[in-house]
Short mmCIF file of C-alpha atoms in Angstrom, two decimals:
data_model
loop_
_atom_site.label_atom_id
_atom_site.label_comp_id
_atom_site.label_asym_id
_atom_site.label_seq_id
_atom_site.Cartn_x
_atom_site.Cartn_y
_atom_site.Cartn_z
CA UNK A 10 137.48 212.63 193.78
CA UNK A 11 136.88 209.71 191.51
CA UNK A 12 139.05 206.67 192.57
CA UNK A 13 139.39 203.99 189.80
CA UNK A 14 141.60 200.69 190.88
CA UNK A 15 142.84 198.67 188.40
CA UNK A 16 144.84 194.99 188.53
CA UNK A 17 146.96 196.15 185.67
CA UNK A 18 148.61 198.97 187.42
CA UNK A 19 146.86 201.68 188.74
CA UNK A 20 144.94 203.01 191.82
CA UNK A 21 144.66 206.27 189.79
CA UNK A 22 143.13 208.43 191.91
CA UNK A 23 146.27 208.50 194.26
CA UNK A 24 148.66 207.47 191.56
CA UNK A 25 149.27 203.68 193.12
CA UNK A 26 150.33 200.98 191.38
CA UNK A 27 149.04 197.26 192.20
CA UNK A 28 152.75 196.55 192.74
CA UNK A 29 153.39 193.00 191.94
CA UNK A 30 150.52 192.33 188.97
CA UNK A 31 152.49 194.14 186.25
CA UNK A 32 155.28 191.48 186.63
CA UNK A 33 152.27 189.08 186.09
CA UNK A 34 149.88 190.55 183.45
CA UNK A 35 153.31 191.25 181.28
CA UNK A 36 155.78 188.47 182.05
CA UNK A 37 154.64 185.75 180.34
CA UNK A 38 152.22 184.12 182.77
CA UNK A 39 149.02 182.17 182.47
CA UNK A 40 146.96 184.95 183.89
CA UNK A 41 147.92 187.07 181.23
CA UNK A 42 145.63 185.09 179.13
CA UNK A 43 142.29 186.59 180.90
CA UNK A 44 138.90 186.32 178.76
CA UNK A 45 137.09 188.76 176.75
CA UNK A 46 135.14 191.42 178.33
CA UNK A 47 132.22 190.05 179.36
CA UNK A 48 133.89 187.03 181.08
CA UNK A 49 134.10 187.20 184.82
CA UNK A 50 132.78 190.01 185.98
CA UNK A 51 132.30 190.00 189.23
CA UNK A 52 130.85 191.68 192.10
CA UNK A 53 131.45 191.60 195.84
CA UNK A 54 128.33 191.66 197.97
CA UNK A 55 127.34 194.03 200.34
CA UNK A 56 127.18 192.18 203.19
CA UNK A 57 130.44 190.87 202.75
CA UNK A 58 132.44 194.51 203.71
CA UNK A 59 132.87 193.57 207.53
CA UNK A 60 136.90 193.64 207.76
CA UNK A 61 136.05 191.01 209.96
CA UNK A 62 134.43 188.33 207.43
CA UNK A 63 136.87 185.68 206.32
CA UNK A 64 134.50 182.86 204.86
CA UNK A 65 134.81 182.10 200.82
CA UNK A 66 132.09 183.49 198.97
CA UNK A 67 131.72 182.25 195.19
CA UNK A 68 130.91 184.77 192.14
CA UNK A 69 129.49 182.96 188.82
CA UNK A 70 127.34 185.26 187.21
CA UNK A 71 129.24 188.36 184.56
CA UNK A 72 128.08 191.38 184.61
CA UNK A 73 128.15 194.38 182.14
CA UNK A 74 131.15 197.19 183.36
CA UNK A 75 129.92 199.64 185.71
CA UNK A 76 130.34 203.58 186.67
CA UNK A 77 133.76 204.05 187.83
CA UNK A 78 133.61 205.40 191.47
CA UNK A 79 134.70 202.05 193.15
CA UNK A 80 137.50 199.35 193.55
CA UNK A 81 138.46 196.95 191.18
CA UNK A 82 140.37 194.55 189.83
CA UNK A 83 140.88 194.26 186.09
CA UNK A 84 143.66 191.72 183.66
CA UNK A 85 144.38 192.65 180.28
CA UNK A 86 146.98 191.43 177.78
CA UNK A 87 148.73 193.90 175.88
CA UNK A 88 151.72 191.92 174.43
CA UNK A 89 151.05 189.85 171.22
CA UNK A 90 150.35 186.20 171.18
CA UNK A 91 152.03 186.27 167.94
CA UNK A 92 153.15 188.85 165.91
CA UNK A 93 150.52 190.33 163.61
CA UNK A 94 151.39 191.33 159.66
CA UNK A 95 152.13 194.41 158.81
CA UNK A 96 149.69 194.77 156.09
CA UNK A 97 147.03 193.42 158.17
CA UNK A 98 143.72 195.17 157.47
CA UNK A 99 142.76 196.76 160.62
CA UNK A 100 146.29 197.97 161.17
CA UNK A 101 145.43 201.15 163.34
CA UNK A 102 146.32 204.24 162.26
CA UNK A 103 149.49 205.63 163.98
CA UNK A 104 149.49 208.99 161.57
CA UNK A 105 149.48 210.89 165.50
CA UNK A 106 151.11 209.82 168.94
CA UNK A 107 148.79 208.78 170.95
CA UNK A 108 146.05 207.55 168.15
CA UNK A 109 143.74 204.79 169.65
CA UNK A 110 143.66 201.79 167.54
CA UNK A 111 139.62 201.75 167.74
CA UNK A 112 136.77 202.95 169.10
CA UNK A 113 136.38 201.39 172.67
CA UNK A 114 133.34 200.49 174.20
CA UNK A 115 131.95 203.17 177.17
CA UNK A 116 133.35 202.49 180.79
CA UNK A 117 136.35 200.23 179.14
CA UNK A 118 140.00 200.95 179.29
CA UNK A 119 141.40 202.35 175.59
CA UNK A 120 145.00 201.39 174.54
CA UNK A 121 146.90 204.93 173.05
CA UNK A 122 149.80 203.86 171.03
CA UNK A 123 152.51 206.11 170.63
CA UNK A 124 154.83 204.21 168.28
CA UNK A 125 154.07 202.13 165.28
CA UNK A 126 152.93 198.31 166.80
CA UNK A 127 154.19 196.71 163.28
CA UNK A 128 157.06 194.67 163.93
CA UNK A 129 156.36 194.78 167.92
CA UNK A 130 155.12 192.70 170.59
CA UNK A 131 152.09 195.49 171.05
CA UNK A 132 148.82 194.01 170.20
CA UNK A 133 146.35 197.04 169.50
CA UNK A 134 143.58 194.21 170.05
CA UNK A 135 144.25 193.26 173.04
CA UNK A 136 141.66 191.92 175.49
CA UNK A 137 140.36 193.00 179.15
CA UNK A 138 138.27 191.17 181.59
CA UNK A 139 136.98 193.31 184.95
CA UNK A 140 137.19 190.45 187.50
CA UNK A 141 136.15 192.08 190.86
CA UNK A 142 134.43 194.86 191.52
CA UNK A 143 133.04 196.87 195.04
CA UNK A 144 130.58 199.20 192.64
CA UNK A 145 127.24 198.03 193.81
CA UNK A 146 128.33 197.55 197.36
CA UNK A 147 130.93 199.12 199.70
CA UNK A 148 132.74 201.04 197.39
CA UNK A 149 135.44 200.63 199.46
CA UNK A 150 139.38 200.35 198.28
CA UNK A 151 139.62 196.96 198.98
CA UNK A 152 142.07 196.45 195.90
CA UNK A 153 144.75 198.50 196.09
CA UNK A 154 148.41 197.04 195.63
CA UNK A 155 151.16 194.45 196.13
CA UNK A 156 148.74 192.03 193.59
CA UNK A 157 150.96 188.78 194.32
CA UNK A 158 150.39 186.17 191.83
CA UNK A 159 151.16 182.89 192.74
CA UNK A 160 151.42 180.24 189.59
CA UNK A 161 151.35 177.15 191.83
CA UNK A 162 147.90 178.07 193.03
CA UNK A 163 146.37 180.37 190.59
CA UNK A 164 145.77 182.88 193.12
CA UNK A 165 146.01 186.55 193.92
CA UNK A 166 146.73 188.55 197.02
CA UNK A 167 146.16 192.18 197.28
CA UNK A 168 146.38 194.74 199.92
CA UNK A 169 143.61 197.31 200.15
CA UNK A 170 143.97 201.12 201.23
CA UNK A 171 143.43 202.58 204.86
CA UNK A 172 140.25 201.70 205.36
CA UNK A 173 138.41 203.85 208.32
CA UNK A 174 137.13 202.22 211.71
CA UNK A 175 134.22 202.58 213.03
CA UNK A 176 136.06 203.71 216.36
CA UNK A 177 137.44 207.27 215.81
CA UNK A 178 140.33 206.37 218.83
CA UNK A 179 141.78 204.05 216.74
CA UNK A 180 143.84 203.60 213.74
CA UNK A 181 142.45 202.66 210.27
CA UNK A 182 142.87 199.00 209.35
CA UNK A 183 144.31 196.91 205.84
CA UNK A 184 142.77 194.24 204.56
CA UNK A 185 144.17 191.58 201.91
CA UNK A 186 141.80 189.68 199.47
CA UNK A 187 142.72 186.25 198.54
CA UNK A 188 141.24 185.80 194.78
CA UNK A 189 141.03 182.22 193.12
CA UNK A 190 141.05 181.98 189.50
CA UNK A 191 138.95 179.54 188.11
CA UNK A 192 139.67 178.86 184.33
CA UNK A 193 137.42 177.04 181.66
CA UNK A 194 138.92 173.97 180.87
CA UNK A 195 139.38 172.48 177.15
CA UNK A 196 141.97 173.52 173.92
CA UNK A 197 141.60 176.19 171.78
CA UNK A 198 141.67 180.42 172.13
CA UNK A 199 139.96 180.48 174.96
CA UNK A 200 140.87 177.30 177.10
CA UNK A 201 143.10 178.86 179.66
CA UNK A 202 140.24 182.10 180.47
CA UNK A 203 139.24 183.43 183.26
CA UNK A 204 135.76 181.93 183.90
CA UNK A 205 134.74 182.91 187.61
CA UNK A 206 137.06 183.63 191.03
CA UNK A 207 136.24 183.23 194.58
CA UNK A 208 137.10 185.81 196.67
CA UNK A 209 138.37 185.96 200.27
CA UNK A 210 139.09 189.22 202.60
CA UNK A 211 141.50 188.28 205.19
CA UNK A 212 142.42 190.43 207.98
CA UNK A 213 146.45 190.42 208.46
CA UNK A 214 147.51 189.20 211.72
CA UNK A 215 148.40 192.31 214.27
CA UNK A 216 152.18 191.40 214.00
CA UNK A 217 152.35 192.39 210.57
CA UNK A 218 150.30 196.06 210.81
CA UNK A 219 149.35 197.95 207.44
CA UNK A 220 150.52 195.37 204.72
CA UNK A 221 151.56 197.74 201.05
CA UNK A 222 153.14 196.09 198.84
CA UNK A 223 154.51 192.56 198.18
CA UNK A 224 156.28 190.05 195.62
CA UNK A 225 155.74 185.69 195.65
CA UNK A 226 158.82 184.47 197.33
CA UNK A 227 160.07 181.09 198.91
CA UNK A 228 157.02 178.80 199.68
CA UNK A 229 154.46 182.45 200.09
CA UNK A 230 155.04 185.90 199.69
CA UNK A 231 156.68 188.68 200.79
CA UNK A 232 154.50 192.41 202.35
CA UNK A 233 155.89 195.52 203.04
CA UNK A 234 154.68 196.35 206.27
CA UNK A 235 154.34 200.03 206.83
CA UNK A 236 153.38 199.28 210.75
CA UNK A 237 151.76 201.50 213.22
CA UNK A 238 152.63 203.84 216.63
CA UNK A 239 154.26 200.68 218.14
CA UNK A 240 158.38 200.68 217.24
CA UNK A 241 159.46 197.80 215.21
CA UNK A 242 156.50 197.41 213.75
CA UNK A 243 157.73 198.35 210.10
CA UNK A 244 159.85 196.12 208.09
CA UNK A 245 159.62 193.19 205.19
CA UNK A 246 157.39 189.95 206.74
CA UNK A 247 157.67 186.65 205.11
CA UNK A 248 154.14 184.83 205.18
CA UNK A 249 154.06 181.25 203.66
CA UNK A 250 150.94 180.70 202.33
CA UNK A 251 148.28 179.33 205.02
CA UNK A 252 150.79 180.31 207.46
CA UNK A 253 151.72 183.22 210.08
CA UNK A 254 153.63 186.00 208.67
CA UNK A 255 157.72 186.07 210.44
CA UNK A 256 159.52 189.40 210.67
CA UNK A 257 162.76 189.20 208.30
CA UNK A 258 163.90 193.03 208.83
CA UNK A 259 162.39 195.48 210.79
CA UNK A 260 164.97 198.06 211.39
CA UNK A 261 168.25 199.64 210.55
CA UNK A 262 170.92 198.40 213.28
CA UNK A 263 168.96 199.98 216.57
CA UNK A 264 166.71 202.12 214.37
CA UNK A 265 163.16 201.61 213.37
CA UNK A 266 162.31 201.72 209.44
CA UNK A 267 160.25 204.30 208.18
CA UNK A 268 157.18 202.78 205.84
CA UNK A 269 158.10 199.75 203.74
CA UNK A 270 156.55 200.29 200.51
CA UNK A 271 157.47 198.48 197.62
CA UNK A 272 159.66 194.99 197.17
CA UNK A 273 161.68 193.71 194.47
CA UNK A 274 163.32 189.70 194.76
CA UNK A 275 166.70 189.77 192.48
CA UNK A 276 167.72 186.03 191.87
CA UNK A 277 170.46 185.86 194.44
CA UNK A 278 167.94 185.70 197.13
CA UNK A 279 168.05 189.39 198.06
CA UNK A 280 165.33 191.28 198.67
CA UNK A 281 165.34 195.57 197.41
CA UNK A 282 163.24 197.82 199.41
CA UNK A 283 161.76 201.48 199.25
CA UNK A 284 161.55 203.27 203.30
CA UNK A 285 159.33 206.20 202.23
CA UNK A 286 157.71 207.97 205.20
CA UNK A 287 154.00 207.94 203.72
CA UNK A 288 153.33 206.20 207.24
CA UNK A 289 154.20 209.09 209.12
CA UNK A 290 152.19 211.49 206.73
CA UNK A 291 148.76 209.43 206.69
CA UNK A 292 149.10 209.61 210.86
CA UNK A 293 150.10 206.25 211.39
CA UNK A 294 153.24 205.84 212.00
CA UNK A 295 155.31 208.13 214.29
CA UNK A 296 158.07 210.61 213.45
CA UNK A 297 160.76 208.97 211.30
CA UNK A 298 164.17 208.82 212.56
CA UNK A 299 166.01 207.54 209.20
CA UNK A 300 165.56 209.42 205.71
CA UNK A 301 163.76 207.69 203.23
CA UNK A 302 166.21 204.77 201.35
CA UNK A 303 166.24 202.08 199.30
CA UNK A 304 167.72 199.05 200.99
CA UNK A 305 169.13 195.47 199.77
CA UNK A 306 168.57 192.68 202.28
CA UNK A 307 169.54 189.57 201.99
CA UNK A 308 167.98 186.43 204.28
CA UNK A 309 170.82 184.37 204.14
CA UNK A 310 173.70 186.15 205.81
CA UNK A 311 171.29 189.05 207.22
CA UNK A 312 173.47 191.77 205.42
CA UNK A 313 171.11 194.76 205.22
CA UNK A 314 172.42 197.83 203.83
CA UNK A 315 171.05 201.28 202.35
CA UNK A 316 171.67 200.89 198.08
CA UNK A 317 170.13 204.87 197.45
CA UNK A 318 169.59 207.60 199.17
CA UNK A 319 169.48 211.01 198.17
CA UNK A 320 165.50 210.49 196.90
CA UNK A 321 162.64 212.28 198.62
CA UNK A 322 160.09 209.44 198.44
CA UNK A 323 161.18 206.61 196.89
CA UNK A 324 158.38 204.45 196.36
CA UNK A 325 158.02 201.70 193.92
CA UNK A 326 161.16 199.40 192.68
CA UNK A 327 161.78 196.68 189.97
CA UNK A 328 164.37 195.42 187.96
CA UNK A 329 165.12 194.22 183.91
CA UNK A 330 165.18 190.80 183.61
CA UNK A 331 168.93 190.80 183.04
CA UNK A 332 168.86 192.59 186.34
CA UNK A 333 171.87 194.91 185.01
CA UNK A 334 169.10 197.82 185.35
CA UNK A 335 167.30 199.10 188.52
CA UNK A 336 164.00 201.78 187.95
CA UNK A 337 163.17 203.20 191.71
CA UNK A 338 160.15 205.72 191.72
CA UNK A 339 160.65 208.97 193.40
CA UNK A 340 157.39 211.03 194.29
CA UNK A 341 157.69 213.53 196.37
CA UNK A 342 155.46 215.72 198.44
CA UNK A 343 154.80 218.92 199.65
CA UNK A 344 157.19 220.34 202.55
CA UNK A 345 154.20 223.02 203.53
CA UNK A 346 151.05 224.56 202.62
CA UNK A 347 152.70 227.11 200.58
CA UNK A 348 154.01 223.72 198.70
CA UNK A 349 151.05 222.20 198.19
CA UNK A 350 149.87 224.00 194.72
CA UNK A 351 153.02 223.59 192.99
CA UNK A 352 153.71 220.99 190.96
CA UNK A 353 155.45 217.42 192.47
CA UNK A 354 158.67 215.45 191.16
CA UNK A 355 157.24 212.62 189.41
CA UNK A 356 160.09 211.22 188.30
CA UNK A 357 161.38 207.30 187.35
CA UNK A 358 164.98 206.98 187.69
CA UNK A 359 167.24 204.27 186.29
CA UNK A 360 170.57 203.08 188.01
CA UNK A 361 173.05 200.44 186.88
CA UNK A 362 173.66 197.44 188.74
CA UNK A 363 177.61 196.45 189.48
CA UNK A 364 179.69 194.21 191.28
CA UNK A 365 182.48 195.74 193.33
CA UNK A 366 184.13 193.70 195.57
CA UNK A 367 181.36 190.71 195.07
CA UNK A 368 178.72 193.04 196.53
CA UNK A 369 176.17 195.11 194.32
CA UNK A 370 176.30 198.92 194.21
CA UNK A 371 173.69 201.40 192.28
CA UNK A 372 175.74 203.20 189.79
CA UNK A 373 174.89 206.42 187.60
CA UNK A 374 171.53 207.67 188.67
CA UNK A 375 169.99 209.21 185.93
CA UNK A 376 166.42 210.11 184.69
CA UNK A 377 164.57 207.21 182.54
CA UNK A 378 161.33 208.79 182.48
CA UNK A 379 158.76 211.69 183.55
CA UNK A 380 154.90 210.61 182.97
CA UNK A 381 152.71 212.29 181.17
CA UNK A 382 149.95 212.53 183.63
CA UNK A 383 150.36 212.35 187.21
CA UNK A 384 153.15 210.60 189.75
CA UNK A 385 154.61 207.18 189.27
CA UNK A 386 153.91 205.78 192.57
CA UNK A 387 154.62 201.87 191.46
CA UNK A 388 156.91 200.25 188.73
CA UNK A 389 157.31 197.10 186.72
CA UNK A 390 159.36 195.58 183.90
CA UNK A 391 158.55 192.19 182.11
CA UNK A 392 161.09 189.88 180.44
CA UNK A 393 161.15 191.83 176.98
CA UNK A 394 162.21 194.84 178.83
CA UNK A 395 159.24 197.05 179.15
CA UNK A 396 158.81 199.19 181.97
CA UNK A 397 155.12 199.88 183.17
CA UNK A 398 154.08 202.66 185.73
CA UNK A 399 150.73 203.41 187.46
CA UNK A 400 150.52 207.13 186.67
CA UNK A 401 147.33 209.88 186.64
CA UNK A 402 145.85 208.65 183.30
CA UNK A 403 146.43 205.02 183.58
CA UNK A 404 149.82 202.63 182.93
CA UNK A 405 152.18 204.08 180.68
CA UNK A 406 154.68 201.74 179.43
CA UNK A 407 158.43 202.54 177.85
CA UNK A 408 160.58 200.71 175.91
CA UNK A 409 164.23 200.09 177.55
CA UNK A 410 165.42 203.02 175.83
CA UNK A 411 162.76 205.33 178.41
CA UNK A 412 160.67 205.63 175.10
CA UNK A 413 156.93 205.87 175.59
CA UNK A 414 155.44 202.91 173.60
CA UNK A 415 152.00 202.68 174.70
CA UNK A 416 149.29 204.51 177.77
CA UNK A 417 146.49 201.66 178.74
CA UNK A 418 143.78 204.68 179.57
CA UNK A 419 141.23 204.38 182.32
CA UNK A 420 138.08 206.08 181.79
CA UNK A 421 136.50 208.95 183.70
CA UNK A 422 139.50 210.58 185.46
CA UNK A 423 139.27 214.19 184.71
CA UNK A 424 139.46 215.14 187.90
CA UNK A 425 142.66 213.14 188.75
CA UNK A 426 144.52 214.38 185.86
CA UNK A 427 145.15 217.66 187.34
CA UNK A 428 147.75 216.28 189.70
#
């Protein structure tokens, strides 16, 4: 199976989203200003794939987009700059849903627009940069969610997938890579790009076992740890930067959490969780003993309470920037062989956020959106309301409304899209 993985949103081949670079790309932030394509390619060596390898190595020279069978990290910038005229001249023609807006270069992502752009904050123009890539060398999945962006240092932490041992006896291992930005300095278009990074694979300490996904918080960042055989091993860890990672919540009230997945920081200091049990079904984790919830913990008081239930695996969460609106991801799985043919809910689901006796509750459930392609393992909203999902053909992105707007499309995934 061809595995494409993507900063923007999506580890396609298995539907994941880089959980906390949507927020980034989308909401306004410096990075979303990332050069043209041929600025800052880069490409990890191969003799830097030992998980155990933690010294800085520096990448300088581009280099033109390769096949996609590998791991990599891409930025992008969908959203206008400015809004464009309506009569401009290479307006693209909308005449179908889904009508590309131009020809795109081979092995590039291509923007399909599904609504008119005039009068939007779409830009059918926008730009793409790959920044890291492991095609030349390991080829392993060594970017593969949480994405935590943190402003203060121009810096980006991401979690890769299981990678394999070389010891069969034990379990597999995940790695995070530390990625500097370094921009070109000076006014102008192009002052604020993406010129070169420098890259760092760290290897998480063994108190925080099989980091997923994460969001910036406090003086660091937040992981999901989805742990290991050992109880209490799964919870939410809170790792200041250049510091050891400190367990905030690893269990429900005597019980042990299933496989953290996805965080979500609300601006009263609480932190929103999805418990899947994808730790027990990739044979690392042991047999849950809570169903799979959604939880709201909060690090001042230590309330921790379960906000959802009812889901079969929910996955990825965010929130609109009011914060009256919660989208949780629900992705199933097959219960048995016999299961494993038919088709899987992929299904986003909206909830609204109240205040009943000065604590939040989830309110009327109901569906916001069903990809086209594939299952919506991760989700994002920026600060104009748009939701973004890592699905089987790329990110698709709706309006508030649960409107499809726009489907950034990654090439060569034919034999994803059958999921």
């Amino acid at each position: 199976m061809v595995q494409y993985y993507n900063l923007f949103g999506a580890k396609v081949g298995s539907h994941y989203l880089a959980m906390g670079v949507l927020a980034t790309l989308f909401g306004g932030t410096k990075l979303a200003l990332g050069g043209g394509s041929k600025a800052a390619t880069q490409t990890p060596p191969l003799n830097a794939a030992s998980p155990d390898e933690a010294d800085f190595i520096k990448y300088i020279q581009p280099r033109t987009h390769p096949s996609f069978e590998f791991s990599s990290i891409w930025v992008t910038n969908i959203l206008r700059r400015k809004f464009l005229d309506e009569a401009e001249a290479d307006k693209p023609n909308l005449s179908s849903p889904g009508a590309a807006p131009s020809p795109a270069k081979e092995g590039e992502p291509v923007i399909s627009l599904y609504q008119p752009t005039a009068g939007t904050e779409f830009d059918p123009r926008c730009r793409h940069s790959l920044l890291l890539s492991t095609a030349e060398t390991s080829r392993q999945p060594l970017f593969h969610q949480a994405c935590i962006y943190l402003p203060g240092h121009d810096e980006l932490y991401v979690t890769s997938n299981l990678l394999v041992t070389t010891s069969s006896s034990t379990l597999p291992v995940v790695l995070i890579s530390r990625v500097k930005l370094n921009r070109r300095s000076g006014a102008g278009e192009n002052g604020n790009d993406v010129v070169s990074v420098e890259w760092q694979k760290l290897r998480p300490p063994q108190s925080m076992t099989m980091p997923a996904g994460g969001a910036a918080y406090a003086k660091g960042m937040v992981f999901c740890s989805q742990g290991n055989q050992v109880p209490g091993t799964g919870g939410l860890y809170y790792m200041p930067r250049g510091k050891p990672p400190e367990a905030l919540v690893t269990g429900f009230y005597g019980r042990d959490l299933n496989s953290p997945h996805d965080v979500a920081l609300t601006s009263d200091g609480a932190l929103w969780f999805t418990d899947p049990c994808h730790g027990f079904e990739n044979g690392i984790r042991k047999r849950p003993v809570l169903p799979c919830h959604v939880y709201r913990y909060h690090p001042g008081n230590g309330d921790l309470r379960v906000m959802v239930d009812g889901l079969v695996r929910p996955t990825g969460i965010a929130f609109s920037p009011d914060e009256s609106t919660a989208y949780i991801t629900d992705t199933d799985a097959p219960r048995s062989k016999e299961d494993e043919g038919l088709p899987r809910n992929a299904t986003i689901y909206a909830f609204d956020v109240i205040m009943s006796a000065s604590s939040p509750f989830l309110t009327n459930k109901r569906v916001f959106a069903v990809p086209i392609k594939g299952v919506p393992v991760g989700v994002k909203c920026d600060e104009r309301g748009y939701v973004y999902a890592g699905c089987g053909d790329g990110i698709e992105i709706w309006n508030a409304g649960g409107m499809l707007q726009a489907v950034i499309e990654i090439p060569d995934l034919v034999l994803m899209r059958t999921l």
